[in-house]
Amino acid sequence: MKTVSIIVPVYNEEDNILHFTEAVSEVMNKEPYEWDLLFIDDGSKDSSLDIIEKLQIEHDNIHVLALSRNYGHQIALTCGLDHATGDAVISMDGDMQHPPALLPELLRKWEEGFEIVQTIRKDTEGVSMLKKKTSELYYKIINRLSTIRVRPGGSDFRLLDRKAVDALGEYREHDRFLRGMVTLLGFREADVEFVAPPRFAGKSKFSVSKMMKLAVDGIVGYSVVPLRFTFVAGMLFALLSFCLLVHALFVYFCYETVSGWTTIIVFMSIFAGIQLIILGIIGEYLGRIYTEVKNRPLYQLKNTKIRKK
Ligand code: UDP
Ligand code: MG
């Protein structure tokens, strides 16, 4: 019988875990597969880990890996992918925003032969217009700038065939944007659309800074266009400053006037601003090179009683 692993990163989800587990079990018990649920506790500070450990004792097919601290959603997912054993691995959030009712549809697509079944969030209930619009704009920018193609609304609710999981496992970069990395694999991909309901309980665990980091990783990780932009901008402003120099010399020799203080200040500010922007972009890449060169492990596990592949 084919096996399916469902990996679920959780960070302070104590009020969601039981409901989520029940909902998934109800759907999966009707499916003709052996299945298991692998929670990755991302350093929760509430009773999430205790609740899951209890579930693990009661059910043979529920497992938990506990990270030693909060590493973030993408690293928690990676840890799940590294340890999941199924012929297919499905990643989903533990707050019911990725509806378990959709699981059969993902599995049917897998049976049809697709190695990647990606869900596309058409809409999210109860989310502000601002978040929707910024997310739309973000996908436009990323698709324009980078080598990867990410569909607007692409989420981390997806099924990967064992072949795709193993291939993805070879990508060990530290600043991860799995949604983009999956598209680099080049396997056959099917899309399934859904409308995300509001969270069952609790608040979003994605702070603005976590979201910004993911957004920057998505662009800088797959595109050198910003670096190229610094070169073009640098050339443009070098040309401009050369024109200014000619102008200044012309004024100096022909009119013998003292040039205005304002002009100097204005241009100094413009150039200082541009240089700082360019340095910032270079810094983004440099920082990533530094992280990769150190080549630290992506995560540390707290519990050692884990199943190995
Ligand atoms: N999550 C995690 N580590 C984090 C933040 C979130 O493991 O640092 C988990 C969280 O518990 C949930 C999933 O990732 O299961 C998605 O997070 P959330 O629902 O807060 O994101 P949103 O749906 O608001 O984008
Ligand atoms: Mg959520």
PDB file of C-alpha atoms in Angstrom, residues 36-303:
ATOM      1  CA  ASP A  36       1.060   9.447   9.123  1.00  0.00           C
ATOM      2  CA  LEU A  37       1.022  12.920  10.578  1.00  0.00           C
ATOM      3  CA  LEU A  38       4.374  14.505  11.390  1.00  0.00           C
ATOM      4  CA  PHE A  39       4.222  17.662  13.468  1.00  0.00           C
ATOM      5  CA  ILE A  40       7.283  19.885  13.620  1.00  0.00           C
ATOM      6  CA  ASP A  41       7.174  21.956  16.765  1.00  0.00           C
ATOM      7  CA  ASP A  42       8.961  25.182  15.912  1.00  0.00           C
ATOM      8  CA  GLY A  43       9.993  26.091  19.470  1.00  0.00           C
ATOM      9  CA  SER A  44       6.442  26.697  20.764  1.00  0.00           C
ATOM     10  CA  LYS A  45       6.228  28.441  24.110  1.00  0.00           C
ATOM     11  CA  ASP A  46       2.697  27.218  24.906  1.00  0.00           C
ATOM     12  CA  SER A  47       1.530  23.648  25.492  1.00  0.00           C
ATOM     13  CA  SER A  48       1.564  22.654  21.775  1.00  0.00           C
ATOM     14  CA  LEU A  49       4.411  20.158  22.220  1.00  0.00           C
ATOM     15  CA  ASP A  50       2.781  18.493  25.264  1.00  0.00           C
ATOM     16  CA  ILE A  51      -0.477  18.112  23.361  1.00  0.00           C
ATOM     17  CA  ILE A  52       1.258  16.547  20.361  1.00  0.00           C
ATOM     18  CA  GLU A  53       3.394  14.234  22.525  1.00  0.00           C
ATOM     19  CA  LYS A  54       0.208  12.955  24.132  1.00  0.00           C
ATOM     20  CA  LEU A  55      -1.300  12.352  20.692  1.00  0.00           C
ATOM     21  CA  GLN A  56       1.885  10.564  19.691  1.00  0.00           C
ATOM     22  CA  ILE A  57       1.490   8.118  22.578  1.00  0.00           C
ATOM     23  CA  GLU A  58      -2.163   7.452  21.729  1.00  0.00           C
ATOM     24  CA  HIS A  59      -1.725   7.071  17.966  1.00  0.00           C
ATOM     25  CA  ASP A  60       0.869   5.044  16.102  1.00  0.00           C
ATOM     26  CA  ASN A  61       0.713   7.270  13.054  1.00  0.00           C
ATOM     27  CA  ILE A  62       1.292  10.610  14.806  1.00  0.00           C
ATOM     28  CA  HIS A  63       4.865  11.771  15.295  1.00  0.00           C
ATOM     29  CA  VAL A  64       6.575  14.907  16.436  1.00  0.00           C
ATOM     30  CA  LEU A  65       9.932  16.514  15.857  1.00  0.00           C
ATOM     31  CA  ALA A  66      10.775  19.374  18.179  1.00  0.00           C
ATOM     32  CA  LEU A  67      13.141  22.084  17.022  1.00  0.00           C
ATOM     33  CA  SER A  68      15.393  23.507  19.737  1.00  0.00           C
ATOM     34  CA  ARG A  69      14.033  27.030  19.223  1.00  0.00           C
ATOM     35  CA  ASN A  70      11.845  29.043  16.846  1.00  0.00           C
ATOM     36  CA  TYR A  71      13.490  28.770  13.417  1.00  0.00           C
ATOM     37  CA  GLY A  72      10.559  29.967  11.311  1.00  0.00           C
ATOM     38  CA  HIS A  73       7.993  28.287   9.096  1.00  0.00           C
ATOM     39  CA  GLN A  74      10.286  27.529   6.126  1.00  0.00           C
ATOM     40  CA  ILE A  75      12.964  25.793   8.207  1.00  0.00           C
ATOM     41  CA  ALA A  76      10.306  23.845  10.124  1.00  0.00           C
ATOM     42  CA  LEU A  77       8.877  22.682   6.792  1.00  0.00           C
ATOM     43  CA  THR A  78      12.353  21.687   5.624  1.00  0.00           C
ATOM     44  CA  CYS A  79      12.863  19.632   8.776  1.00  0.00           C
ATOM     45  CA  GLY A  80       9.544  17.891   8.058  1.00  0.00           C
ATOM     46  CA  LEU A  81      10.530  17.166   4.452  1.00  0.00           C
ATOM     47  CA  ASP A  82      13.878  15.756   5.613  1.00  0.00           C
ATOM     48  CA  HIS A  83      12.247  13.284   7.986  1.00  0.00           C
ATOM     49  CA  ALA A  84       8.955  12.370   6.280  1.00  0.00           C
ATOM     50  CA  THR A  85       8.939   8.819   4.957  1.00  0.00           C
ATOM     51  CA  GLY A  86       5.817   8.719   2.740  1.00  0.00           C
ATOM     52  CA  ASP A  87       5.666   8.006  -0.984  1.00  0.00           C
ATOM     53  CA  ALA A  88       3.935  11.374  -1.086  1.00  0.00           C
ATOM     54  CA  VAL A  89       4.503  14.197   1.390  1.00  0.00           C
ATOM     55  CA  ILE A  90       1.870  16.854   1.965  1.00  0.00           C
ATOM     56  CA  SER A  91       2.773  20.061   3.803  1.00  0.00           C
ATOM     57  CA  MET A  92       0.023  22.089   5.432  1.00  0.00           C
ATOM     58  CA  ASP A  93      -0.552  24.672   8.172  1.00  0.00           C
ATOM     59  CA  GLY A  94      -1.983  23.558  11.477  1.00  0.00           C
ATOM     60  CA  ASP A  95      -4.538  26.343  11.845  1.00  0.00           C
ATOM     61  CA  MET A  96      -7.194  24.978   9.420  1.00  0.00           C
ATOM     62  CA  GLN A  97      -6.420  27.673   6.829  1.00  0.00           C
ATOM     63  CA  HIS A  98      -5.338  24.838   4.561  1.00  0.00           C
ATOM     64  CA  PRO A  99      -8.609  22.866   4.519  1.00  0.00           C
ATOM     65  CA  PRO A 100      -8.153  19.109   5.136  1.00  0.00           C
ATOM     66  CA  ALA A 101     -11.225  18.599   2.907  1.00  0.00           C
ATOM     67  CA  LEU A 102      -8.936  19.369  -0.042  1.00  0.00           C
ATOM     68  CA  LEU A 103      -6.602  16.432   0.661  1.00  0.00           C
ATOM     69  CA  PRO A 104      -8.465  13.884  -1.545  1.00  0.00           C
ATOM     70  CA  GLU A 105      -8.218  16.255  -4.514  1.00  0.00           C
ATOM     71  CA  LEU A 106      -4.443  16.586  -4.042  1.00  0.00           C
ATOM     72  CA  LEU A 107      -4.122  12.798  -3.800  1.00  0.00           C
ATOM     73  CA  ARG A 108      -6.184  12.215  -6.968  1.00  0.00           C
ATOM     74  CA  LYS A 109      -3.862  14.560  -8.891  1.00  0.00           C
ATOM     75  CA  TRP A 110      -0.883  12.651  -7.530  1.00  0.00           C
ATOM     76  CA  GLU A 111      -2.446   9.400  -8.738  1.00  0.00           C
ATOM     77  CA  GLU A 112      -2.774  10.992 -12.174  1.00  0.00           C
ATOM     78  CA  GLY A 113       1.010  11.239 -12.213  1.00  0.00           C
ATOM     79  CA  PHE A 114       1.798  14.788 -11.109  1.00  0.00           C
ATOM     80  CA  GLU A 115       4.894  14.930  -8.909  1.00  0.00           C
ATOM     81  CA  ILE A 116       3.981  18.349  -7.515  1.00  0.00           C
ATOM     82  CA  VAL A 117       0.424  19.303  -6.624  1.00  0.00           C
ATOM     83  CA  GLN A 118       0.406  22.968  -5.692  1.00  0.00           C
ATOM     84  CA  THR A 119      -2.574  24.702  -4.128  1.00  0.00           C
ATOM     85  CA  ILE A 120      -3.421  28.242  -5.161  1.00  0.00           C
ATOM     86  CA  ARG A 121      -5.193  30.457  -2.661  1.00  0.00           C
ATOM     87  CA  LYS A 122      -7.855  32.341  -4.650  1.00  0.00           C
ATOM     88  CA  ASP A 123      -8.880  34.362  -1.635  1.00  0.00           C
ATOM     89  CA  THR A 124      -8.432  34.458   2.115  1.00  0.00           C
ATOM     90  CA  GLU A 125     -11.484  35.154   4.207  1.00  0.00           C
ATOM     91  CA  GLY A 126     -11.056  37.826   6.850  1.00  0.00           C
ATOM     92  CA  VAL A 127      -7.797  39.273   5.524  1.00  0.00           C
ATOM     93  CA  SER A 128      -7.320  43.025   5.088  1.00  0.00           C
ATOM     94  CA  MET A 129      -7.398  44.609   1.624  1.00  0.00           C
ATOM     95  CA  LEU A 130      -3.891  45.958   2.282  1.00  0.00           C
ATOM     96  CA  LYS A 131      -2.436  42.462   2.829  1.00  0.00           C
ATOM     97  CA  LYS A 132      -4.167  41.199  -0.330  1.00  0.00           C
ATOM     98  CA  LYS A 133      -2.922  44.097  -2.463  1.00  0.00           C
ATOM     99  CA  THR A 134       0.669  43.966  -1.171  1.00  0.00           C
ATOM    100  CA  SER A 135       0.750  40.222  -1.792  1.00  0.00           C
ATOM    101  CA  GLU A 136      -0.518  40.729  -5.377  1.00  0.00           C
ATOM    102  CA  LEU A 137       2.127  43.391  -6.002  1.00  0.00           C
ATOM    103  CA  TYR A 138       4.804  41.143  -4.521  1.00  0.00           C
ATOM    104  CA  TYR A 139       4.037  38.276  -6.905  1.00  0.00           C
ATOM    105  CA  LYS A 140       4.138  40.698  -9.841  1.00  0.00           C
ATOM    106  CA  ILE A 141       7.593  41.930  -8.792  1.00  0.00           C
ATOM    107  CA  ILE A 142       9.013  38.467  -8.137  1.00  0.00           C
ATOM    108  CA  ASN A 143       7.823  37.120 -11.482  1.00  0.00           C
ATOM    109  CA  ARG A 144       9.218  40.124 -13.322  1.00  0.00           C
ATOM    110  CA  LEU A 145      12.626  39.974 -11.620  1.00  0.00           C
ATOM    111  CA  SER A 146      13.525  36.391 -10.985  1.00  0.00           C
ATOM    112  CA  THR A 147      14.199  33.080 -12.650  1.00  0.00           C
ATOM    113  CA  ILE A 148      11.337  31.349 -10.873  1.00  0.00           C
ATOM    114  CA  ARG A 149       7.644  31.594 -11.698  1.00  0.00           C
ATOM    115  CA  VAL A 150       5.422  31.746  -8.657  1.00  0.00           C
ATOM    116  CA  ARG A 151       1.668  31.852  -9.210  1.00  0.00           C
ATOM    117  CA  PRO A 152      -0.077  34.606  -7.226  1.00  0.00           C
ATOM    118  CA  GLY A 153      -1.700  32.940  -4.222  1.00  0.00           C
ATOM    119  CA  GLY A 154       0.770  30.027  -4.261  1.00  0.00           C
ATOM    120  CA  SER A 155       0.852  28.651  -0.731  1.00  0.00           C
ATOM    121  CA  ASP A 156       2.895  26.139   1.231  1.00  0.00           C
ATOM    122  CA  PHE A 157      -0.028  23.693   1.106  1.00  0.00           C
ATOM    123  CA  ARG A 158       1.274  21.203  -1.447  1.00  0.00           C
ATOM    124  CA  LEU A 159       1.816  17.568  -2.215  1.00  0.00           C
ATOM    125  CA  LEU A 160       5.234  16.362  -3.327  1.00  0.00           C
ATOM    126  CA  ASP A 161       5.945  12.939  -4.723  1.00  0.00           C
ATOM    127  CA  ARG A 162       8.899  11.093  -3.115  1.00  0.00           C
ATOM    128  CA  LYS A 163      10.952  11.914  -6.224  1.00  0.00           C
ATOM    129  CA  ALA A 164      10.357  15.653  -5.728  1.00  0.00           C
ATOM    130  CA  VAL A 165      10.977  15.453  -1.956  1.00  0.00           C
ATOM    131  CA  ASP A 166      14.353  13.778  -2.509  1.00  0.00           C
ATOM    132  CA  ALA A 167      15.294  16.282  -5.209  1.00  0.00           C
ATOM    133  CA  LEU A 168      14.285  19.230  -3.022  1.00  0.00           C
ATOM    134  CA  GLY A 169      16.277  17.726  -0.155  1.00  0.00           C
ATOM    135  CA  GLU A 170      19.439  18.432  -2.111  1.00  0.00           C
ATOM    136  CA  TYR A 171      18.819  22.178  -2.056  1.00  0.00           C
ATOM    137  CA  ARG A 172      20.345  23.191   1.275  1.00  0.00           C
ATOM    138  CA  GLU A 173      20.377  26.994   1.065  1.00  0.00           C
ATOM    139  CA  HIS A 174      19.767  28.796   4.342  1.00  0.00           C
ATOM    140  CA  ASP A 175      17.453  31.592   3.250  1.00  0.00           C
ATOM    141  CA  ARG A 176      14.603  29.482   1.967  1.00  0.00           C
ATOM    142  CA  PHE A 177      11.553  30.279  -0.107  1.00  0.00           C
ATOM    143  CA  LEU A 178      10.162  26.791  -0.717  1.00  0.00           C
ATOM    144  CA  ARG A 179       7.371  28.065  -2.957  1.00  0.00           C
ATOM    145  CA  GLY A 180      10.057  29.226  -5.394  1.00  0.00           C
ATOM    146  CA  MET A 181      12.474  26.338  -4.885  1.00  0.00           C
ATOM    147  CA  VAL A 182       9.803  23.803  -5.863  1.00  0.00           C
ATOM    148  CA  THR A 183       9.414  25.476  -9.256  1.00  0.00           C
ATOM    149  CA  LEU A 184      13.142  24.972  -9.915  1.00  0.00           C
ATOM    150  CA  LEU A 185      12.731  21.190  -9.818  1.00  0.00           C
ATOM    151  CA  GLY A 186      10.991  21.082 -13.159  1.00  0.00           C
ATOM    152  CA  PHE A 187       8.708  18.128 -12.393  1.00  0.00           C
ATOM    153  CA  ARG A 188       5.129  17.860 -13.602  1.00  0.00           C
ATOM    154  CA  GLU A 189       2.950  20.191 -11.597  1.00  0.00           C
ATOM    155  CA  ALA A 190      -0.818  20.416 -11.150  1.00  0.00           C
ATOM    156  CA  ASP A 191      -2.651  23.286  -9.449  1.00  0.00           C
ATOM    157  CA  VAL A 192      -5.639  23.073  -7.145  1.00  0.00           C
ATOM    158  CA  GLU A 193      -7.471  26.265  -6.254  1.00  0.00           C
ATOM    159  CA  PHE A 194      -9.039  26.985  -2.871  1.00  0.00           C
ATOM    160  CA  VAL A 195     -10.386  29.745  -0.672  1.00  0.00           C
ATOM    161  CA  ALA A 196      -8.603  29.899   2.672  1.00  0.00           C
ATOM    162  CA  PRO A 197     -10.979  30.192   5.633  1.00  0.00           C
ATOM    163  CA  PRO A 198      -9.984  32.284   8.663  1.00  0.00           C
ATOM    164  CA  ARG A 199      -7.828  30.602  11.357  1.00  0.00           C
ATOM    165  CA  PHE A 200      -9.704  28.165  13.597  1.00  0.00           C
ATOM    166  CA  ALA A 201      -8.124  29.693  16.726  1.00  0.00           C
ATOM    167  CA  GLY A 202      -5.307  32.044  17.687  1.00  0.00           C
ATOM    168  CA  LYS A 203      -3.576  34.801  15.770  1.00  0.00           C
ATOM    169  CA  SER A 204      -1.268  34.679  12.749  1.00  0.00           C
ATOM    170  CA  LYS A 205       2.274  33.756  13.785  1.00  0.00           C
ATOM    171  CA  PHE A 206       3.741  35.685  10.905  1.00  0.00           C
ATOM    172  CA  SER A 207       5.012  39.044  12.139  1.00  0.00           C
ATOM    173  CA  VAL A 208       5.597  41.836   9.628  1.00  0.00           C
ATOM    174  CA  SER A 209       9.352  41.291   9.943  1.00  0.00           C
ATOM    175  CA  LYS A 210       9.025  37.521   9.249  1.00  0.00           C
ATOM    176  CA  MET A 211       6.911  38.329   6.193  1.00  0.00           C
ATOM    177  CA  MET A 212       9.414  40.943   4.967  1.00  0.00           C
ATOM    178  CA  LYS A 213      12.260  38.439   5.332  1.00  0.00           C
ATOM    179  CA  LEU A 214      10.373  35.842   3.289  1.00  0.00           C
ATOM    180  CA  ALA A 215       9.582  38.471   0.646  1.00  0.00           C
ATOM    181  CA  VAL A 216      13.226  39.572   0.325  1.00  0.00           C
ATOM    182  CA  ASP A 217      14.430  35.926   0.289  1.00  0.00           C
ATOM    183  CA  GLY A 218      12.032  35.231  -2.572  1.00  0.00           C
ATOM    184  CA  ILE A 219      13.537  37.965  -4.713  1.00  0.00           C
ATOM    185  CA  VAL A 220      17.219  38.018  -3.749  1.00  0.00           C
ATOM    186  CA  GLY A 221      17.429  34.222  -3.695  1.00  0.00           C
ATOM    187  CA  TYR A 222      16.351  33.832  -7.313  1.00  0.00           C
ATOM    188  CA  SER A 223      17.380  37.002  -9.067  1.00  0.00           C
ATOM    189  CA  VAL A 224      20.479  39.069  -9.678  1.00  0.00           C
ATOM    190  CA  VAL A 225      18.415  41.833 -11.297  1.00  0.00           C
ATOM    191  CA  PRO A 226      18.763  44.118  -8.226  1.00  0.00           C
ATOM    192  CA  LEU A 227      22.557  43.781  -8.474  1.00  0.00           C
ATOM    193  CA  ARG A 228      22.435  44.583 -12.152  1.00  0.00           C
ATOM    194  CA  PHE A 229      20.230  47.541 -11.311  1.00  0.00           C
ATOM    195  CA  THR A 230      22.958  48.938  -9.051  1.00  0.00           C
ATOM    196  CA  PHE A 231      25.371  48.840 -11.982  1.00  0.00           C
ATOM    197  CA  VAL A 232      22.944  50.621 -14.319  1.00  0.00           C
ATOM    198  CA  ALA A 233      22.033  53.173 -11.638  1.00  0.00           C
ATOM    199  CA  GLY A 234      25.721  53.689 -10.877  1.00  0.00           C
ATOM    200  CA  MET A 235      26.490  54.358 -14.571  1.00  0.00           C
ATOM    201  CA  LEU A 236      23.571  56.767 -14.905  1.00  0.00           C
ATOM    202  CA  PHE A 237      24.606  58.795 -11.924  1.00  0.00           C
ATOM    203  CA  ALA A 238      28.257  58.776 -12.932  1.00  0.00           C
ATOM    204  CA  LEU A 239      27.154  60.277 -16.250  1.00  0.00           C
ATOM    205  CA  LEU A 240      25.034  62.838 -14.468  1.00  0.00           C
ATOM    206  CA  SER A 241      27.884  63.862 -12.183  1.00  0.00           C
ATOM    207  CA  PHE A 242      30.178  64.222 -15.198  1.00  0.00           C
ATOM    208  CA  CYS A 243      27.646  66.622 -16.788  1.00  0.00           C
ATOM    209  CA  LEU A 244      27.545  68.541 -13.511  1.00  0.00           C
ATOM    210  CA  LEU A 245      31.299  68.766 -13.467  1.00  0.00           C
ATOM    211  CA  VAL A 246      31.353  70.196 -17.002  1.00  0.00           C
ATOM    212  CA  HIS A 247      28.627  72.635 -15.995  1.00  0.00           C
ATOM    213  CA  ALA A 248      30.528  73.712 -12.870  1.00  0.00           C
ATOM    214  CA  LEU A 249      33.752  74.260 -14.811  1.00  0.00           C
ATOM    215  CA  PHE A 250      31.894  76.191 -17.488  1.00  0.00           C
ATOM    216  CA  VAL A 251      30.328  78.492 -14.871  1.00  0.00           C
ATOM    217  CA  TYR A 252      33.668  78.869 -13.092  1.00  0.00           C
ATOM    218  CA  PHE A 253      35.566  79.996 -16.192  1.00  0.00           C
ATOM    219  CA  CYS A 254      32.901  82.042 -17.971  1.00  0.00           C
ATOM    220  CA  TYR A 255      30.989  83.811 -15.203  1.00  0.00           C
ATOM    221  CA  GLU A 256      33.279  83.815 -12.178  1.00  0.00           C
ATOM    222  CA  THR A 257      30.320  83.426  -9.851  1.00  0.00           C
ATOM    223  CA  VAL A 258      30.268  81.574  -6.577  1.00  0.00           C
ATOM    224  CA  SER A 259      28.017  78.571  -6.999  1.00  0.00           C
ATOM    225  CA  GLY A 260      25.079  78.269  -4.677  1.00  0.00           C
ATOM    226  CA  TRP A 261      25.265  76.396  -1.435  1.00  0.00           C
ATOM    227  CA  THR A 262      21.788  74.891  -2.008  1.00  0.00           C
ATOM    228  CA  THR A 263      22.823  73.212  -5.225  1.00  0.00           C
ATOM    229  CA  ILE A 264      25.747  71.510  -3.524  1.00  0.00           C
ATOM    230  CA  ILE A 265      23.632  70.276  -0.662  1.00  0.00           C
ATOM    231  CA  VAL A 266      20.866  69.037  -2.957  1.00  0.00           C
ATOM    232  CA  PHE A 267      23.215  67.044  -5.152  1.00  0.00           C
ATOM    233  CA  MET A 268      25.233  65.734  -2.230  1.00  0.00           C
ATOM    234  CA  SER A 269      22.048  64.415  -0.674  1.00  0.00           C
ATOM    235  CA  ILE A 270      20.916  62.770  -3.901  1.00  0.00           C
ATOM    236  CA  PHE A 271      24.230  61.018  -4.393  1.00  0.00           C
ATOM    237  CA  ALA A 272      24.522  59.972  -0.777  1.00  0.00           C
ATOM    238  CA  GLY A 273      21.001  58.515  -0.996  1.00  0.00           C
ATOM    239  CA  ILE A 274      21.704  56.604  -4.187  1.00  0.00           C
ATOM    240  CA  GLN A 275      24.965  55.235  -2.810  1.00  0.00           C
ATOM    241  CA  LEU A 276      23.274  54.039   0.341  1.00  0.00           C
ATOM    242  CA  ILE A 277      20.560  52.270  -1.655  1.00  0.00           C
ATOM    243  CA  ILE A 278      23.150  50.566  -3.829  1.00  0.00           C
ATOM    244  CA  LEU A 279      25.225  49.593  -0.795  1.00  0.00           C
ATOM    245  CA  GLY A 280      22.070  48.205   0.797  1.00  0.00           C
ATOM    246  CA  ILE A 281      21.327  45.973  -2.192  1.00  0.00           C
ATOM    247  CA  ILE A 282      24.920  44.754  -2.333  1.00  0.00           C
ATOM    248  CA  GLY A 283      24.713  44.166   1.426  1.00  0.00           C
ATOM    249  CA  GLU A 284      21.684  41.893   0.972  1.00  0.00           C
ATOM    250  CA  TYR A 285      23.670  39.624  -1.314  1.00  0.00           C
ATOM    251  CA  LEU A 286      26.851  39.850   0.745  1.00  0.00           C
ATOM    252  CA  GLY A 287      24.942  38.868   3.879  1.00  0.00           C
ATOM    253  CA  ARG A 288      23.583  35.807   2.127  1.00  0.00           C
ATOM    254  CA  ILE A 289      27.008  34.802   0.859  1.00  0.00           C
ATOM    255  CA  TYR A 290      28.269  35.106   4.441  1.00  0.00           C
ATOM    256  CA  THR A 291      25.456  32.891   5.748  1.00  0.00           C
ATOM    257  CA  GLU A 292      26.064  30.256   3.090  1.00  0.00           C
ATOM    258  CA  VAL A 293      29.823  30.248   3.592  1.00  0.00           C
ATOM    259  CA  LYS A 294      29.410  29.495   7.302  1.00  0.00           C
ATOM    260  CA  ASN A 295      27.315  26.538   6.209  1.00  0.00           C
ATOM    261  CA  ARG A 296      25.762  25.948   9.612  1.00  0.00           C
ATOM    262  CA  PRO A 297      23.161  23.220  10.008  1.00  0.00           C
ATOM    263  CA  LEU A 298      19.689  24.461   9.063  1.00  0.00           C
ATOM    264  CA  TYR A 299      18.210  23.397  12.415  1.00  0.00           C
ATOM    265  CA  GLN A 300      18.822  21.545  15.664  1.00  0.00           C
ATOM    266  CA  LEU A 301      16.377  19.048  17.094  1.00  0.00           C
ATOM    267  CA  LYS A 302      15.432  18.980  20.748  1.00  0.00           C
ATOM    268  CA  ASN A 303      13.979  15.480  20.887  1.00  0.00           C
TER     269      ASN A 303
END
